Amino acid sequence: HFQICPFDNAGARGRSLRLQRVESMERYWVPHDELVFAPCWLHASSDADVSFKDEGGQVLVRPAAKLGELAKVHDSQLLGVDDICVLPEVSQAALLHSVR
């Protein structure tokens, strides 16, 4: 499960997430309430949680232990292709994004 929180990094049940901002150029396909999966930038991390920022600026928080389960976003997955077999990696999220 994941949670959506405002940019102030307020966590579940009012606790502070104490996330460290990261300067990362990594994007991941993160579960999203409206889009099912959204391409998000890795935004901040702590030992317990990682946060991602979607293209609309919404911050999504996931457990740090789940980071390895998320597929990375490749630029070509965002461009839209006629044949998904040409993508460097095909995931559920990339397939869904291609047909939107």
Short mmCIF file of C-alpha atoms in Angstrom, two decimals:
data_model
loop_
_atom_site.label_atom_id
_atom_site.label_comp_id
_atom_site.label_asym_id
_atom_site.label_seq_id
_atom_site.Cartn_x
_atom_site.Cartn_y
_atom_site.Cartn_z
CA HIS A 1 0.00 0.00 0.00
CA PHE A 2 1.04 3.58 -0.47
CA GLN A 3 -0.12 6.90 0.78
CA ILE A 4 -0.43 10.30 -0.77
CA CYS A 5 0.74 13.15 1.38
CA PRO A 6 1.13 16.90 0.98
CA PHE A 7 4.55 18.28 0.13
CA ASP A 8 5.29 19.00 3.81
CA ASN A 9 6.05 15.27 4.19
CA ALA A 10 3.47 14.71 6.92
CA GLY A 11 3.21 10.97 7.29
CA ALA A 12 0.48 8.57 8.23
CA ARG A 13 -1.19 9.18 11.55
CA GLY A 14 0.52 12.59 11.83
CA ARG A 15 4.05 11.29 12.25
CA SER A 16 6.91 13.02 10.50
CA LEU A 17 8.55 10.94 7.81
CA ARG A 18 11.95 12.58 8.30
CA LEU A 19 12.85 12.01 4.69
CA GLN A 20 16.16 13.11 3.25
CA ARG A 21 15.88 14.82 -0.12
CA VAL A 22 17.79 13.01 -2.82
CA GLU A 23 19.19 14.46 -6.00
CA SER A 24 18.16 11.61 -8.23
CA MET A 25 17.41 11.41 -11.88
CA GLU A 26 15.71 8.06 -11.38
CA ARG A 27 12.07 7.59 -12.26
CA TYR A 28 9.90 4.70 -11.18
CA TRP A 29 6.43 3.45 -12.03
CA VAL A 30 4.62 4.06 -8.75
CA PRO A 31 1.10 2.80 -7.93
CA HIS A 32 -1.33 5.70 -8.19
CA ASP A 33 -5.01 6.03 -7.19
CA GLU A 34 -6.15 7.67 -10.42
CA LEU A 35 -3.65 6.46 -13.03
CA VAL A 36 -3.01 2.96 -11.63
CA PHE A 37 0.71 3.62 -12.27
CA ALA A 38 2.39 7.01 -12.65
CA PRO A 39 5.92 7.82 -13.78
CA CYS A 40 7.45 9.49 -10.72
CA TRP A 41 10.82 10.93 -9.77
CA LEU A 42 12.53 9.59 -6.67
CA HIS A 43 12.20 12.57 -4.35
CA ALA A 44 13.37 11.68 -0.84
CA SER A 45 14.23 8.67 1.26
CA SER A 46 14.69 7.44 4.79
CA ASP A 47 15.37 4.02 6.25
CA ALA A 48 11.63 3.38 6.46
CA ASP A 49 10.09 5.28 3.53
CA VAL A 50 10.79 6.64 0.08
CA SER A 51 8.83 9.43 -1.52
CA PHE A 52 8.23 10.09 -5.17
CA LYS A 53 6.89 13.13 -6.98
CA ASP A 54 4.60 12.71 -9.98
CA GLU A 55 4.37 15.10 -12.92
CA GLY A 56 1.62 17.06 -11.18
CA GLY A 57 3.75 17.64 -8.08
CA GLN A 58 1.87 15.15 -5.89
CA VAL A 59 4.10 13.29 -3.43
CA LEU A 60 3.56 9.53 -3.07
CA VAL A 61 5.15 7.65 -0.16
CA ARG A 62 6.01 3.95 -0.15
CA PRO A 63 7.90 1.72 2.26
CA ALA A 64 11.62 1.72 1.48
CA ALA A 65 11.57 -2.09 1.52
CA LYS A 66 9.26 -2.03 -1.54
CA LEU A 67 11.54 0.12 -3.72
CA GLY A 68 13.07 -2.94 -5.37
CA GLU A 69 9.61 -4.06 -6.53
CA LEU A 70 9.03 -0.92 -8.61
CA ALA A 71 9.96 -0.90 -12.29
CA LYS A 72 12.17 1.92 -13.51
CA VAL A 73 10.82 4.30 -16.14
CA HIS A 74 12.68 4.52 -19.45
CA ASP A 75 12.24 7.64 -21.59
CA SER A 76 11.06 5.57 -24.54
CA GLN A 77 8.17 4.20 -22.42
CA LEU A 78 6.80 7.73 -22.10
CA LEU A 79 6.96 8.61 -25.79
CA GLY A 80 4.40 6.11 -26.97
CA VAL A 81 5.31 3.46 -29.51
CA ASP A 82 3.40 1.47 -32.09
CA ASP A 83 5.07 -1.80 -31.06
CA ILE A 84 5.76 -2.34 -27.35
CA CYS A 85 8.29 -5.02 -28.24
CA VAL A 86 10.75 -2.24 -29.15
CA LEU A 87 10.79 -0.94 -25.57
CA PRO A 88 13.93 -1.70 -23.54
CA GLU A 89 11.72 -3.10 -20.77
CA VAL A 90 8.05 -4.02 -20.84
CA SER A 91 6.17 -3.84 -17.56
CA GLN A 92 2.50 -3.61 -16.65
CA ALA A 93 2.94 0.11 -16.07
CA ALA A 94 4.70 0.75 -19.39
CA LEU A 95 2.06 -1.25 -21.26
CA LEU A 96 -0.76 0.67 -19.59
CA HIS A 97 0.91 4.01 -20.32
CA SER A 98 1.39 3.05 -23.97
CA VAL A 99 -2.32 2.44 -24.50
CA ARG A 100 -3.58 5.58 -22.71
#
